């Protein structure tokens, strides 16, 4: 990571929306996401009704950086060298001797030494953001259920049903059609799930504008959901803060795909219109690609190589592709840096509705998992007569490789001396 990061030297400041500018009430949103998938699996695909019941203790299983082997139902935590630090079958953690028998001290079979290895494939799935993470608990419990029903079966074929649940709840038209569980519930009571941006963040964004920075909002959320979020967290005049708003960006493809593969489209009443051969002026657009965006930024800044920094929460969708394909500076929003605060929100986000809602709540998903240990570092059981040793996790290595700095929240930098040189976290 960079020793120093100077925001003042950047010409363009870009932001992801979900879990970056928009902070979620994680115990509430995690339960909603879990239920949106579980209800579909039970009602539409015939899965065990026990999936619908989740206890507060169950949420300890959730930890960023886990990989799910889609063939055998194993969840694993990787060291920076690709060896397996911890593993479970479903929710059942493997004992040290079983772990040694299954994986030994060699690289995991799907590991690629380049830290840019894909987070998605037909064989495994990495969990690296808070939208995905409740699905890790659900999938682990599905594995438990199938293992029990089928006398310890070794292979599994449930992922297609999980994908169907995701598509049902999050398809582009779901918000407009009031489809699924997730969007109708957030629309009904956004204050239950979203925190308003503190005044420090709003003032900081305006300060950046006043200093001549070009501000971007690039989100994979569709325009209608983006508008609901932004109006709630920033106010009805939120669009005045941003020179360019890009929704349904379909990251990481926004960065990795060519202009011909992913052209920009105009919007009319939140419906995508014709494809654009290039991006000629600021405004609100859908889909698109980083190459055409950068050409516009050259014109807007009058510089042949304007310096761009992008804030995001996902290594897979935001940080790795923005750095690897576009060579942008990147700021990772990593709530795990806050440590285990026993679920207490920061002073800037009071829980006015605390205690109002009943039901099993998730722990804040950034808190330390007793099951999986630290997101950043873990111990490797030594050979006989040797002491345990500490190693960095694969997730931690990716962060140090591809993020310029990492901060726990936008507030952390907004409340700092905003346009001064910022020390690396």
mmCIF file with all atom_site columns, C-alpha atoms in Angstrom, residues 7 24 74 80 90 94 121 128 130 138 150-151 153 178 196 199 213 259-260 316 340 343 391 393 404:
data_model
loop_
_atom_site.group_PDB
_atom_site.id
_atom_site.type_symbol
_atom_site.label_atom_id
_atom_site.label_alt_id
_atom_site.label_comp_id
_atom_site.label_asym_id
_atom_site.label_entity_id
_atom_site.label_seq_id
_atom_site.pdbx_PDB_ins_code
_atom_site.Cartn_x
_atom_site.Cartn_y
_atom_site.Cartn_z
_atom_site.occupancy
_atom_site.B_iso_or_equiv
_atom_site.pdbx_formal_charge
_atom_site.auth_seq_id
_atom_site.auth_comp_id
_atom_site.auth_asym_id
_atom_site.auth_atom_id
_atom_site.pdbx_PDB_model_num
ATOM 1  C CA . UNK A 1 7   ? -6.147  13.529  -2.463  1.00 0.00 ? 7   UNK A CA 1
ATOM 2  C CA . UNK A 1 24  ? -26.279 0.016   5.749   1.00 0.00 ? 24  UNK A CA 1
ATOM 3  C CA . UNK A 1 74  ? -16.449 -26.809 1.776   1.00 0.00 ? 74  UNK A CA 1
ATOM 4  C CA . UNK A 1 80  ? -1.445  -15.468 1.369   1.00 0.00 ? 80  UNK A CA 1
ATOM 5  C CA . UNK A 1 90  ? -21.284 -26.543 5.571   1.00 0.00 ? 90  UNK A CA 1
ATOM 6  C CA . UNK A 1 94  ? -13.011 -29.277 10.277  1.00 0.00 ? 94  UNK A CA 1
ATOM 7  C CA . UNK A 1 121 ? -15.951 -19.146 -11.371 1.00 0.00 ? 121 UNK A CA 1
ATOM 8  C CA . UNK A 1 128 ? -16.009 -10.245 -0.342  1.00 0.00 ? 128 UNK A CA 1
ATOM 9  C CA . UNK A 1 130 ? -21.904 -7.440  2.622   1.00 0.00 ? 130 UNK A CA 1
ATOM 10 C CA . UNK A 1 138 ? -27.464 -19.747 3.788   1.00 0.00 ? 138 UNK A CA 1
ATOM 11 C CA . UNK A 1 150 ? -28.480 -37.782 1.649   1.00 0.00 ? 150 UNK A CA 1
ATOM 12 C CA . UNK A 1 151 ? -26.349 -39.644 4.180   1.00 0.00 ? 151 UNK A CA 1
ATOM 13 C CA . UNK A 1 153 ? -23.164 -37.019 0.112   1.00 0.00 ? 153 UNK A CA 1
ATOM 14 C CA . UNK A 1 178 ? -41.874 -4.789  -6.678  1.00 0.00 ? 178 UNK A CA 1
ATOM 15 C CA . UNK A 1 196 ? -28.077 8.906   6.322   1.00 0.00 ? 196 UNK A CA 1
ATOM 16 C CA . UNK A 1 199 ? -23.017 16.211  7.671   1.00 0.00 ? 199 UNK A CA 1
ATOM 17 C CA . UNK A 1 213 ? -12.554 18.100  -8.458  1.00 0.00 ? 213 UNK A CA 1
ATOM 18 C CA . UNK A 1 259 ? -16.251 -0.107  -25.319 1.00 0.00 ? 259 UNK A CA 1
ATOM 19 C CA . UNK A 1 260 ? -17.845 -2.290  -27.993 1.00 0.00 ? 260 UNK A CA 1
ATOM 20 C CA . UNK A 1 316 ? -13.697 -8.072  -6.853  1.00 0.00 ? 316 UNK A CA 1
ATOM 21 C CA . UNK A 1 340 ? -14.869 -5.705  17.196  1.00 0.00 ? 340 UNK A CA 1
ATOM 22 C CA . UNK A 1 343 ? -21.973 -4.103  17.415  1.00 0.00 ? 343 UNK A CA 1
ATOM 23 C CA . UNK A 1 391 ? 0.579   -15.498 8.470   1.00 0.00 ? 391 UNK A CA 1
ATOM 24 C CA . UNK A 1 393 ? -4.547  -14.061 4.785   1.00 0.00 ? 393 UNK A CA 1
ATOM 25 C CA . UNK A 1 404 ? -3.756  2.633   -2.387  1.00 0.00 ? 404 UNK A CA 1
#
